[in-house]
PDB file of C-alpha atoms in Angstrom:
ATOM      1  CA  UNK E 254      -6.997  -0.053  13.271  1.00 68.00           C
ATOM      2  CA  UNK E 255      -9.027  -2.484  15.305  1.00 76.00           C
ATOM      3  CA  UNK E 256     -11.317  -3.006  12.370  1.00 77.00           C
ATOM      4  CA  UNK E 257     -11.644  -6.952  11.838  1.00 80.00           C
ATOM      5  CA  UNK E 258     -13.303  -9.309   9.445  1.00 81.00           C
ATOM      6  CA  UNK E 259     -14.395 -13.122  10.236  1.00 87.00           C
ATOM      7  CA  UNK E 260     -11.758 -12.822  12.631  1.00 87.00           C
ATOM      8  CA  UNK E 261      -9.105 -11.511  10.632  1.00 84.00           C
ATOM      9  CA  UNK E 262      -7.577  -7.930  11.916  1.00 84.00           C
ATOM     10  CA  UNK E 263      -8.384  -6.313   8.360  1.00 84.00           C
ATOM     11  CA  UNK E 264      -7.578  -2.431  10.133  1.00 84.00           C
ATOM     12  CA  UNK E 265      -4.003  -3.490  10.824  1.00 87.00           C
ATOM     13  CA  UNK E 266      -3.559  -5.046   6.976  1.00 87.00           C
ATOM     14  CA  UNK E 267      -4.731  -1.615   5.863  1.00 86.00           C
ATOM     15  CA  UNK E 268      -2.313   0.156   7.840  1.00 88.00           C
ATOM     16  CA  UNK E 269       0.531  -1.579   6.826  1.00 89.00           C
ATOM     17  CA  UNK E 270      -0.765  -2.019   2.883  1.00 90.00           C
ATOM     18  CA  UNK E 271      -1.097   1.908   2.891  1.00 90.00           C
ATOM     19  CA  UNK E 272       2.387   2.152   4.184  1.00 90.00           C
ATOM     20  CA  UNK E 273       3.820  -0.371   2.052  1.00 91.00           C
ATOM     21  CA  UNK E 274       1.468   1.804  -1.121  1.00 91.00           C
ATOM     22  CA  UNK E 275       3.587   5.118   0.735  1.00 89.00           C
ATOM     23  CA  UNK E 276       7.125   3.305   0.149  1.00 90.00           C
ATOM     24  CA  UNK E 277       6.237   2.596  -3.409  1.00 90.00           C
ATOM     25  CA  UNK E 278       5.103   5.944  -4.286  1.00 90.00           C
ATOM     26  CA  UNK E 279       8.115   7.368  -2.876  1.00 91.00           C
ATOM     27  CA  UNK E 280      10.025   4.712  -4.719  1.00 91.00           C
ATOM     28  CA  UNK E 281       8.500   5.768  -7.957  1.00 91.00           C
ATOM     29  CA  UNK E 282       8.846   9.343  -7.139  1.00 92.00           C
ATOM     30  CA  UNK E 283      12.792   9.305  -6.250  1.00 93.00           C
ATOM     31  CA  UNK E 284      13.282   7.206  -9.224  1.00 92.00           C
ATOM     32  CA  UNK E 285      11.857   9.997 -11.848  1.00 94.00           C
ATOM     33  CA  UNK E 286      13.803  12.627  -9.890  1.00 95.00           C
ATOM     34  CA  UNK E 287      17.197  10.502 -10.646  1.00 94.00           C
ATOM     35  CA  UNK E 288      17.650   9.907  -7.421  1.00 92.00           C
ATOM     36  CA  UNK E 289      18.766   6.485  -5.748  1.00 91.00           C
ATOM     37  CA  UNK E 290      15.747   4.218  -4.983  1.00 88.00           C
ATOM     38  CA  UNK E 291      15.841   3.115  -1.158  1.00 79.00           C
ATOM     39  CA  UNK E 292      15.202  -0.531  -1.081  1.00 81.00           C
ATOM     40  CA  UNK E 293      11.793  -1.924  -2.537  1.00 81.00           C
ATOM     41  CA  UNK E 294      11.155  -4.170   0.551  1.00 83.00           C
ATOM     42  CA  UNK E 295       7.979  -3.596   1.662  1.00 83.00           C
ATOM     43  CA  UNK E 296       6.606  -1.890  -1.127  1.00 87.00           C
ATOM     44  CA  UNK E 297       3.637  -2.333  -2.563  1.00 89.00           C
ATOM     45  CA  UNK E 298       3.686  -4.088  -6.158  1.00 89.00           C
ATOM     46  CA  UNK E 299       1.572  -2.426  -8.838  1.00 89.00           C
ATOM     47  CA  UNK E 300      -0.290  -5.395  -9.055  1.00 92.00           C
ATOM     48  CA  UNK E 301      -1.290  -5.388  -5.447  1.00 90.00           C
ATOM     49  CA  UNK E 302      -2.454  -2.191  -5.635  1.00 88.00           C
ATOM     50  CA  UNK E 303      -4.756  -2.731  -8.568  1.00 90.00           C
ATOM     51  CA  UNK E 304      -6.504  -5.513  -6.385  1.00 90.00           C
ATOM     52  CA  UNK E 305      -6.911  -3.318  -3.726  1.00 88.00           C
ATOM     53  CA  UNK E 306      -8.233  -0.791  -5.961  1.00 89.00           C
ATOM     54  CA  UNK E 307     -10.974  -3.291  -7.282  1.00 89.00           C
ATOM     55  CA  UNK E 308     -12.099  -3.909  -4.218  1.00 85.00           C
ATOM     56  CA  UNK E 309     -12.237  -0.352  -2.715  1.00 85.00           C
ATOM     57  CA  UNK E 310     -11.486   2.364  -4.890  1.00 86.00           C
ATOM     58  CA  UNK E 311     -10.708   4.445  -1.268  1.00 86.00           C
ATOM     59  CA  UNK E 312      -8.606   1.474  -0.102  1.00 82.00           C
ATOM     60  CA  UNK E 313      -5.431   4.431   0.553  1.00 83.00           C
ATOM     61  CA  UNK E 314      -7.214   7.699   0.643  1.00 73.00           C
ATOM     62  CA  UNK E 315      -4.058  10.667  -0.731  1.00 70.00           C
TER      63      UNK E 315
END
């Protein structure tokens, strides 16, 4: 979590892009259940995730 890059504190964007990746999945998986979807703050677009993915395919380990 202390993990940084030219200065920039990369280990606490990963901990907070893997939660916001968490929130989406859950998002995603209440949805197909029929359930009510909690709010999409802070989730993770699909979009967003794809970058991620292009840049480390282990980005947000299961």
């Amino acid at each position: 979590m202390n993990a940084t890059y030219q200065g920039y504190r990369v280990g606490i964007f990963l901990k907070n892009a893997r939660a916001a990746a968490r929130r989406a999945a859950e998002n995603e998986q209440r949805h197909s259940e029929g359930l009510p979807v909690r709010s999409a703050a802070g989730a993770l677009s699909e979009e967003r995730r794809e970058q991620l993915e292009e840049i480390d395919p282990s980005w947000c380990p299961a």
